[in-house]
GROMACS .gro file of C-alpha atoms in nm:
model
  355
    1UNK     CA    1   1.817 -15.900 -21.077
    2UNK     CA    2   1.480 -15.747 -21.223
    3UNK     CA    3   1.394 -15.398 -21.137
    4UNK     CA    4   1.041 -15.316 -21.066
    5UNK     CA    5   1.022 -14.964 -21.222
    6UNK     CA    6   1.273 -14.770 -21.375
    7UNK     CA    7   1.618 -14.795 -21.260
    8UNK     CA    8   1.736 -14.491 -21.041
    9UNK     CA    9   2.080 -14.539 -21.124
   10UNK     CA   10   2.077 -14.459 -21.515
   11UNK     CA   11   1.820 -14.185 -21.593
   12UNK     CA   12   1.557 -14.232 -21.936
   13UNK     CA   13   1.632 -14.641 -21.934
   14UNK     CA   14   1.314 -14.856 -21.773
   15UNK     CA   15   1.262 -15.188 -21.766
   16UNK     CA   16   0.985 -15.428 -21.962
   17UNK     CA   17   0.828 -15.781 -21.838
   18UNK     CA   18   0.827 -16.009 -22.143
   19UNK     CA   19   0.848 -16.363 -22.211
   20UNK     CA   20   1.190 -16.393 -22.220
   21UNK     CA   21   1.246 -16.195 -21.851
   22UNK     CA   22   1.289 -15.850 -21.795
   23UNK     CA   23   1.451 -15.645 -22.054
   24UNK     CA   24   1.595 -15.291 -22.049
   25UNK     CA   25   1.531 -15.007 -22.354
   26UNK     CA   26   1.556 -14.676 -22.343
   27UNK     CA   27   1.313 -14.364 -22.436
   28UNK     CA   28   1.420 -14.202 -22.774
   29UNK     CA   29   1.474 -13.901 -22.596
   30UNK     CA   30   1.765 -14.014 -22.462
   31UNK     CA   31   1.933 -14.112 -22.811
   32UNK     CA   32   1.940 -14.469 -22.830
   33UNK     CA   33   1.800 -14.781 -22.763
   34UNK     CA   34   1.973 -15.059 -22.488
   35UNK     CA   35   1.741 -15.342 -22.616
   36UNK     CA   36   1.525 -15.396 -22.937
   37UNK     CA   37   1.255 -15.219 -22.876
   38UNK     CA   38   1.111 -15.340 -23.190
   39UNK     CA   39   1.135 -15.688 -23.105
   40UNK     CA   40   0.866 -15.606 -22.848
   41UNK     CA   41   0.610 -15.506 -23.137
   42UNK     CA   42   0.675 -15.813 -23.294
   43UNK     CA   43   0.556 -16.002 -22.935
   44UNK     CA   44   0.223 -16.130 -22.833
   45UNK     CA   45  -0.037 -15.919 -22.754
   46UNK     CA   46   0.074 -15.955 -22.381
   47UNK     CA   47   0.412 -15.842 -22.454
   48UNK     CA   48   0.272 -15.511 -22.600
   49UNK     CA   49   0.013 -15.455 -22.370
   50UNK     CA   50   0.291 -15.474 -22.059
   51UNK     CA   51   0.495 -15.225 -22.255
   52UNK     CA   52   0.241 -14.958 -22.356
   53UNK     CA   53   0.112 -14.968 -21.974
   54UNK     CA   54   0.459 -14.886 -21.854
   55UNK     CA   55   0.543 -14.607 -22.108
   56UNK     CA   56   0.137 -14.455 -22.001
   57UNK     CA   57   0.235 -14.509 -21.618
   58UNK     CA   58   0.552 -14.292 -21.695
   59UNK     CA   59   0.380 -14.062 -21.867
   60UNK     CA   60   0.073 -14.031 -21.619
   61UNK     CA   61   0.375 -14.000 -21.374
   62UNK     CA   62   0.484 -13.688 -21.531
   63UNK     CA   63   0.154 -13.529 -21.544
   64UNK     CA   64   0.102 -13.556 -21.198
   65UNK     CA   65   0.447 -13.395 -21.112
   66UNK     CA   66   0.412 -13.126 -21.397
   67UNK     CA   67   0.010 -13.064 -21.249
   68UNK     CA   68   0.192 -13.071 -20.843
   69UNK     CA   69   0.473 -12.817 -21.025
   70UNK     CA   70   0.180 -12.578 -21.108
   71UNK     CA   71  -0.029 -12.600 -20.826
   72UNK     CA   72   0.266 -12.480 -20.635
   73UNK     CA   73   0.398 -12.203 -20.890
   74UNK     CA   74   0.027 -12.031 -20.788
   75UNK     CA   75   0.056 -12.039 -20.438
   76UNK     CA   76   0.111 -11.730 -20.230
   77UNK     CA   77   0.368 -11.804 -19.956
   78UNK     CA   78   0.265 -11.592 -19.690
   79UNK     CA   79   0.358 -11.640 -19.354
   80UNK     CA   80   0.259 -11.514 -19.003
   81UNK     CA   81   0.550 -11.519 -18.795
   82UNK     CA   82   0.583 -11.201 -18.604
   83UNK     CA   83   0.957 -11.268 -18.517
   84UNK     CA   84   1.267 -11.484 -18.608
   85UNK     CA   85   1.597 -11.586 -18.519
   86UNK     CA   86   1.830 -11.472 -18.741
   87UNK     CA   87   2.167 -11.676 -18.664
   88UNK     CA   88   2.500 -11.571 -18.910
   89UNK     CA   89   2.699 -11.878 -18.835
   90UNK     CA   90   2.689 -12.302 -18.851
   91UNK     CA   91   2.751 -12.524 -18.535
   92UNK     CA   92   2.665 -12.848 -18.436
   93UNK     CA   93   2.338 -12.742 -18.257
   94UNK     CA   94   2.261 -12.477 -18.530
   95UNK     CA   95   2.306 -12.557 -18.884
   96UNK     CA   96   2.284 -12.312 -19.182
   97UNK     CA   97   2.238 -11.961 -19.244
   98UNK     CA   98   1.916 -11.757 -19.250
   99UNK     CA   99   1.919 -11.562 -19.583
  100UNK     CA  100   1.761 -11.247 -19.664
  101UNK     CA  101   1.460 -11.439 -19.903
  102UNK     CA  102   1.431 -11.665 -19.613
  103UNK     CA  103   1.369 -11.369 -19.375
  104UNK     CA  104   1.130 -11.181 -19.652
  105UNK     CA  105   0.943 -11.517 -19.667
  106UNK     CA  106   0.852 -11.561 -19.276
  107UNK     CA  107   0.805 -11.241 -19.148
  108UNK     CA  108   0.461 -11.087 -19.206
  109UNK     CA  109   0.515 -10.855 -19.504
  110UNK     CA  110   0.160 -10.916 -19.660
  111UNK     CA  111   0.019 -10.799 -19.330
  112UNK     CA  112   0.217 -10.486 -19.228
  113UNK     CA  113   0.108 -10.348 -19.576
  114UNK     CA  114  -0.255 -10.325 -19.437
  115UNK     CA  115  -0.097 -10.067 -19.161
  116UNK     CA  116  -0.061  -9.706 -19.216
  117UNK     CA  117   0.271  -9.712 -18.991
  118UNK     CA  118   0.463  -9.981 -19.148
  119UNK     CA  119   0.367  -9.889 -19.540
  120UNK     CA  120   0.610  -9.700 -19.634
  121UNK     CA  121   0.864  -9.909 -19.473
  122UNK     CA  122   0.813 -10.230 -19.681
  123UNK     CA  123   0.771  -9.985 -20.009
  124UNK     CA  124   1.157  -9.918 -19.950
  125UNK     CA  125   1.235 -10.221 -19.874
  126UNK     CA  126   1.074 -10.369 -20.207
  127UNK     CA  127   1.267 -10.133 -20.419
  128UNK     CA  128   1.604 -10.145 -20.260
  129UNK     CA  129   1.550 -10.523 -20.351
  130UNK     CA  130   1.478 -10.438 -20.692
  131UNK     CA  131   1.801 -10.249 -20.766
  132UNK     CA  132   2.027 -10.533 -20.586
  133UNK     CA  133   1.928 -10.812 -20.435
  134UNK     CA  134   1.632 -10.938 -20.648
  135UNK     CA  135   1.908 -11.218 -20.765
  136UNK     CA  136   2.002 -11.316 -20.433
  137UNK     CA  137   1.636 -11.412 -20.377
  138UNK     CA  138   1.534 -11.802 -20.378
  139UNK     CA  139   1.224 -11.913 -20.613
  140UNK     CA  140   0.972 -11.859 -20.364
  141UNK     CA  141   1.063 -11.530 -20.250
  142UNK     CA  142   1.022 -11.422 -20.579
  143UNK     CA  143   0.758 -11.524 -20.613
  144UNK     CA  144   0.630 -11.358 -20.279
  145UNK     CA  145   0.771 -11.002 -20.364
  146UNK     CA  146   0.566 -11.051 -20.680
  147UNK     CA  147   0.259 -11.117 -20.504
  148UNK     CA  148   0.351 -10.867 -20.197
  149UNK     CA  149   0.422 -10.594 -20.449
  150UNK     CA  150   0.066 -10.706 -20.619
  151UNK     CA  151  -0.103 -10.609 -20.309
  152UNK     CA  152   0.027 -10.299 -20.245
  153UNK     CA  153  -0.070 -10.209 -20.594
  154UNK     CA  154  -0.414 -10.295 -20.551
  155UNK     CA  155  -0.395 -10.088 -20.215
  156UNK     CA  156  -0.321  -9.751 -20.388
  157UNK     CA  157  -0.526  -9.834 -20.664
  158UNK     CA  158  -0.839  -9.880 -20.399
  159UNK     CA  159  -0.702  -9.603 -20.130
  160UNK     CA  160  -0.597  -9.343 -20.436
  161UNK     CA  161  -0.310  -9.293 -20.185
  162UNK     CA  162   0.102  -9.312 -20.251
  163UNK     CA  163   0.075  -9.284 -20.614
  164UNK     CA  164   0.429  -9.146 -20.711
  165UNK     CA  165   0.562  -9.359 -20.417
  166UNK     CA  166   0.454  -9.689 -20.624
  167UNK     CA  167   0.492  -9.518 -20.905
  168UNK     CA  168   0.900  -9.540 -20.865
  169UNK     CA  169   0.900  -9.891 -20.713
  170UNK     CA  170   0.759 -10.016 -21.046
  171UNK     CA  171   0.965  -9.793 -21.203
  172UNK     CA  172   1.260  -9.930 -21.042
  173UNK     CA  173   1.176 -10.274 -21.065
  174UNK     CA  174   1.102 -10.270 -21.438
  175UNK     CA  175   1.464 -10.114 -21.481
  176UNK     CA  176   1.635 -10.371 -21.298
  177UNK     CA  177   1.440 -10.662 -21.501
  178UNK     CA  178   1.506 -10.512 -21.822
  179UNK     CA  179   1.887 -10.519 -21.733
  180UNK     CA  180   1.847 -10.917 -21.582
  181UNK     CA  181   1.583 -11.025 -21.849
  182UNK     CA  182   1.883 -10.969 -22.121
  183UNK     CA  183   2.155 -11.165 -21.948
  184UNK     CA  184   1.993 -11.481 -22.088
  185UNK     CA  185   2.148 -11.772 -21.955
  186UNK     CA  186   2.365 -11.687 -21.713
  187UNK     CA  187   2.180 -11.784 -21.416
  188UNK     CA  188   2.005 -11.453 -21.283
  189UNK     CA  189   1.721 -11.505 -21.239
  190UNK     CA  190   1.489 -11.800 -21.103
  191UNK     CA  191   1.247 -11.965 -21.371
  192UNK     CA  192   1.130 -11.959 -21.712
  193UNK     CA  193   1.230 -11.632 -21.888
  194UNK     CA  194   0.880 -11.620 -22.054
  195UNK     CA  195   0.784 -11.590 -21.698
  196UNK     CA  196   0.973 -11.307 -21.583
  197UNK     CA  197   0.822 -11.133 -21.958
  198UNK     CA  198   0.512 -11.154 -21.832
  199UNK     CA  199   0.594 -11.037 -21.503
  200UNK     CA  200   0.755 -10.746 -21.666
  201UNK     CA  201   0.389 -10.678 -21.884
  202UNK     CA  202   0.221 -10.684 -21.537
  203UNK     CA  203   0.414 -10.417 -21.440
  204UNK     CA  204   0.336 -10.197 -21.703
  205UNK     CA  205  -0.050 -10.315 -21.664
  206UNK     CA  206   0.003 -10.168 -21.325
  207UNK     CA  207   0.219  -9.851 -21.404
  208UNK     CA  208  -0.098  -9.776 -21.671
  209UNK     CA  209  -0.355  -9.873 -21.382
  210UNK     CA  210  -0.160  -9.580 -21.201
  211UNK     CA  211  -0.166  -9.339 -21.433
  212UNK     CA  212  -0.534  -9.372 -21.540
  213UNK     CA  213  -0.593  -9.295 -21.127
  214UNK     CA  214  -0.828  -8.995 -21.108
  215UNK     CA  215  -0.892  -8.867 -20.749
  216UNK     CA  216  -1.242  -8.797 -20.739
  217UNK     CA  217  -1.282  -8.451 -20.488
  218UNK     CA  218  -1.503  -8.547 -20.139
  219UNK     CA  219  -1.826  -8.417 -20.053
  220UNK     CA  220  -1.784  -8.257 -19.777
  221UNK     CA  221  -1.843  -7.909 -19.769
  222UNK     CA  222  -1.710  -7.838 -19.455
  223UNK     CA  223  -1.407  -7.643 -19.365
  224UNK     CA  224  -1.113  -7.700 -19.638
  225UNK     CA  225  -0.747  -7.664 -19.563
  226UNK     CA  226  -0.734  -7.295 -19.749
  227UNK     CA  227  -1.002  -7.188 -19.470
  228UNK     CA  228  -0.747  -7.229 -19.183
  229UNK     CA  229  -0.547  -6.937 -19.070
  230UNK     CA  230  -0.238  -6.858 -19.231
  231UNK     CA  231  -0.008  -6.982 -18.931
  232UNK     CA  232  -0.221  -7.336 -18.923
  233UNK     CA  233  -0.140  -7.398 -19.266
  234UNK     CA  234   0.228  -7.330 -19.233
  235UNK     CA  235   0.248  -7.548 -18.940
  236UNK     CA  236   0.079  -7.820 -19.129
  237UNK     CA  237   0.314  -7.773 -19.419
  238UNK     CA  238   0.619  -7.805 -19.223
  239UNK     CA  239   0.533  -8.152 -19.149
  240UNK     CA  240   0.585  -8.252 -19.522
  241UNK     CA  241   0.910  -8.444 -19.545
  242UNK     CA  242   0.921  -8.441 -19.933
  243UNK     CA  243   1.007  -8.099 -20.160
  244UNK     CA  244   0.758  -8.249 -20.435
  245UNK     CA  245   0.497  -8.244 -20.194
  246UNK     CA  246   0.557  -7.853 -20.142
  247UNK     CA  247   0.540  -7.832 -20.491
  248UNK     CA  248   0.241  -8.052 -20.596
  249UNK     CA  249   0.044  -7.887 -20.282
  250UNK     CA  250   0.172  -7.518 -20.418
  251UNK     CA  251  -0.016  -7.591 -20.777
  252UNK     CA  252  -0.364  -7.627 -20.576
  253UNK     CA  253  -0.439  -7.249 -20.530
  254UNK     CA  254  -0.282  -6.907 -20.602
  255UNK     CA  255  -0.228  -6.832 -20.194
  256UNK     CA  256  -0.083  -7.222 -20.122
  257UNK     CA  257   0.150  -7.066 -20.406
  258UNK     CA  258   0.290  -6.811 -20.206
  259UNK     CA  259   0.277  -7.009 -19.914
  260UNK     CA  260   0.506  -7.274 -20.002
  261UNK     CA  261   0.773  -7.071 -20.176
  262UNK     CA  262   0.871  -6.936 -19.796
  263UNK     CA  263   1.201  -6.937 -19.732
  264UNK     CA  264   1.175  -7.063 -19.403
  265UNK     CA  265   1.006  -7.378 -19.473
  266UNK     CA  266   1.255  -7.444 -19.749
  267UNK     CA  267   1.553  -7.403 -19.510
  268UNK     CA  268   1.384  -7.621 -19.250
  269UNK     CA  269   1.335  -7.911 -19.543
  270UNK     CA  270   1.722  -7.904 -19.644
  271UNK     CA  271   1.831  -7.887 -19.244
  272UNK     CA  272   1.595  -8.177 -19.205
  273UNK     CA  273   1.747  -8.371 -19.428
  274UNK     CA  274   2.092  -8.297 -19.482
  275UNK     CA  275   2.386  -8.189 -19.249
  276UNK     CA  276   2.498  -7.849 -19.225
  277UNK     CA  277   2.865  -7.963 -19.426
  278UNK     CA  278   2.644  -8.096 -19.716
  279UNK     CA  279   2.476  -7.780 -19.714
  280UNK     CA  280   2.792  -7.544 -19.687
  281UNK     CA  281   2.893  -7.770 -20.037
  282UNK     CA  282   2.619  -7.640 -20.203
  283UNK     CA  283   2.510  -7.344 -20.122
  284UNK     CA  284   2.305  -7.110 -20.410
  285UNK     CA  285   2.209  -6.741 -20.425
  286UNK     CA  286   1.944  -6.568 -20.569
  287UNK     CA  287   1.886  -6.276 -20.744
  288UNK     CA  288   1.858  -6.074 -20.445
  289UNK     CA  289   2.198  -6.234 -20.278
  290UNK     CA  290   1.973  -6.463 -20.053
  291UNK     CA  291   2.025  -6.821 -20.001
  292UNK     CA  292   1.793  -7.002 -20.258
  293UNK     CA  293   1.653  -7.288 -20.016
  294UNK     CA  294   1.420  -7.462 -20.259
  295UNK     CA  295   1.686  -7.498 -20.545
  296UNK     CA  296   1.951  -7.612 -20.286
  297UNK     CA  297   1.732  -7.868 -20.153
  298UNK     CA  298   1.667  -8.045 -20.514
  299UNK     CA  299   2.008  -7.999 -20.560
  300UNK     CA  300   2.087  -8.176 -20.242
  301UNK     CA  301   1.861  -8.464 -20.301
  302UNK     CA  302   2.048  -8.520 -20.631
  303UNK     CA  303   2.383  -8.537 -20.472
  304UNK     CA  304   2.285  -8.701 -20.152
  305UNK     CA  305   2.031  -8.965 -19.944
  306UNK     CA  306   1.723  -8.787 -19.782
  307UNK     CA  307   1.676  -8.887 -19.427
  308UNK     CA  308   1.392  -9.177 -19.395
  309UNK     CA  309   1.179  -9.186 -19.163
  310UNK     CA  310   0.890  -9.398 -19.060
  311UNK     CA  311   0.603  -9.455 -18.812
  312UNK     CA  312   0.673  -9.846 -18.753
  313UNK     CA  313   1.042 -10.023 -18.821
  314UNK     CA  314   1.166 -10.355 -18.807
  315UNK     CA  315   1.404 -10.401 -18.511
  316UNK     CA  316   1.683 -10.638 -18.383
  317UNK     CA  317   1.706 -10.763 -18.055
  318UNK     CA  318   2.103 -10.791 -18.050
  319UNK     CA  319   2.106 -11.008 -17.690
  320UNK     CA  320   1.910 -11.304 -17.790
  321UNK     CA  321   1.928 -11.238 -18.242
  322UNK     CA  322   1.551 -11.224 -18.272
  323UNK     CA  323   1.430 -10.978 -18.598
  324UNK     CA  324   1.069 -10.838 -18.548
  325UNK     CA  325   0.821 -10.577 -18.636
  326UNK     CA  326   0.830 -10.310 -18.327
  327UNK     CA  327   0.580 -10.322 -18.045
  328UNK     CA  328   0.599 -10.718 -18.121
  329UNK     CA  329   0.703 -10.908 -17.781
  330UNK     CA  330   0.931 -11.246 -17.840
  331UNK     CA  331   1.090 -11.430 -17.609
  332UNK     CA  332   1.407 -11.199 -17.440
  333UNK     CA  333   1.629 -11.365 -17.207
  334UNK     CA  334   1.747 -10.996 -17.118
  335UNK     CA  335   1.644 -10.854 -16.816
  336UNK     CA  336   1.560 -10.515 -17.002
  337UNK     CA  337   1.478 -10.637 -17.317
  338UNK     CA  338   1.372 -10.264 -17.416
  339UNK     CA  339   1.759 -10.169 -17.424
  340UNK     CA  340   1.847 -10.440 -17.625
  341UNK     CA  341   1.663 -10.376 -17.909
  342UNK     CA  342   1.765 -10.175 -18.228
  343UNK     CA  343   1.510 -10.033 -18.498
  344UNK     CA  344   1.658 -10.140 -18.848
  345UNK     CA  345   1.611  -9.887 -19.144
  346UNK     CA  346   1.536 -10.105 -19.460
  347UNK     CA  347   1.927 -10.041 -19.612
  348UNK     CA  348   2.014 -10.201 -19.252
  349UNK     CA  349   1.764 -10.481 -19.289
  350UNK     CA  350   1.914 -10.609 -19.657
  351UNK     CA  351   2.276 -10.531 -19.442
  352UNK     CA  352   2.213 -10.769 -19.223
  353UNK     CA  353   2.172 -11.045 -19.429
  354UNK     CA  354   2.538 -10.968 -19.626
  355UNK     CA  355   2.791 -11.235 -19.482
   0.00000   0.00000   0.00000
């Protein structure tokens, strides 16, 4: 029985119209020939004009599905669900699993890094992917942390804001590919290695983007933070969740110097952060037989995880399994949905996903 194109059933063998009937060759890639090929050259003119068509119909073939291939590699996958159902098990009205890239690919990530609230949020969550679970992520939600993380870049680069935040994330991420990039072959990563290079060359484009940031002083003239009373500026500084902010803010003038070497603000960072056991473990005295706040607390950080906090969470909804940004309203069955809900940290997010 002729075959109209090329036969499905053995892969690199097609099939030729000639004089004698239909006859079967195949392409010298795959090493060896089923029919004389030559035997076609030595045909009419008719003969070699059916055979060149079909080897430039394959060929056009391939273009079009290499050309498709590309067209997709450069599109951004962003969706705009605000909520999903995230189901853990298979039955015979619900098949499959939803998977964490599945979950990074339909909620609204590109969007929430335009808010203030829910910024710092997704920064964790990129770079706890980065250390772990970048491997676990399907083609396309590589492809959108690659593009999510590109936007938040070009955020802080425009807003001059979060700079040592992204400044670890790339930091992290770099790490991580360095480590995959050299198992070569075994399957870690999705794509073309030379791909994932020049990823990796972004990422130091961007880390060099960062560093060349320089923060160009306002023009007000008004009233500055130094011109507020004493007690003002203490309050204000007791809202800063991160030592190296004490620090960095310390190095701006001689009396935020004094300022932020008190004692008491130290003491409320470390009992903000860590439990009064983890503090009794390592406890350090000055000079003058005092506790020693500030060195405890970057001791502490070293030994232990800070306590996160941010101004917008995702959250689960554990009567009816729906995963959404907070504030965002889906479809409860609950009578007091409110109760039912749960605000994930980002370590719980990636947990949830772990079967």
């Amino acid at each position: 029985m002729p075959f109209l194109g090329q036969d499905w059933r053995s892969p690199g063998q097609s099939w030729v119209k000639t004089a004698d009937g239909w006859t079967r060759f195949l392409d010298e890639k795959s090493g060896g020939f089923v029919g004389d090929i030559t035997s076609f050259c030595k045909k009419d003119d008719h003969n070699k004009e059916n055979l060149f068509n079909s080897i430039n119909y394959d060929v056009a073939a391939k273009k079009r599905k290499k050309d498709l291939l590309n067209n997709k590699a450069k599109t951004q996958y962003f969706h705009q669900e605000k909520w999903i159902y995230v189901h853990k098990g298979s039955t015979k009205e619900r098949h499959g699993y939803c998977t964490l890239g599945e979950a990074f690919n339909r909620l609204d990530f590109s969007s929430a890094i335009l808010d203030s609230r829910r910024f710092n949020y997704v920064v964790r969550l990129l770079e706890l992917i980065a250390k772990s679970q970048l491997t676990s992520l399907s083609g396309i939600a590589q492809k959108n942390y690659m593009n999510i993380l590109e936007k938040v870049v070009q955020k802080v680069l425009e807003d001059q804001q979060n700079i040592r935040l992204i400044r670890e994330l790339l930091q992290t991420l770099y790490t991580s590919l360095c480590t995959l990039v050299q198992r070569v072959g075994k399957s870690v990563l999705v794509g073309n290695i030379n791909m994932w290079v020049h990823r990796m060359e972004s990422i130091l484009h961007w880390q060099q983007q960062l560093n060349n940031i320089q923060i160009t002083r306002p023009a007000f003239k008004g009233t500055t933070f130094t011109d507020l009373p004493l007690c003002l500026q203490l309050n204000i500084m007791q809202r800063l969740s991160d030592g190296r902010d004490l620090v960095s803010l310390g190095q701006v003038a001689p009396d935020l110097q004094v300022l932020s070497e008190d004692r008491l603000l130290w003491k409320k960072l470390c009992q903000y952060h860590f439990t009064d056991r983890q503090i009794r473990k390592r406890l350090i005295l000055s000079d003058k037989g005092q506790l020693d706040w500030k060195k405890m607390y970057f001791k502490l950080i070293r030994c232990y995880p800070r306590k996160e906090q941010y101004g917008d969470t995702l959250q689960l909804c554990r009567h009816c399994h729906i995963l959404s940004w907070k504030g965002t309203d889906h479809p409860c069955t609950a009578n007091n949905p409110e109760t039912c809900s749960t605000s994930l940290s980002p370590q719980e997010f990636i947990n949830l996903f772990r079967f």
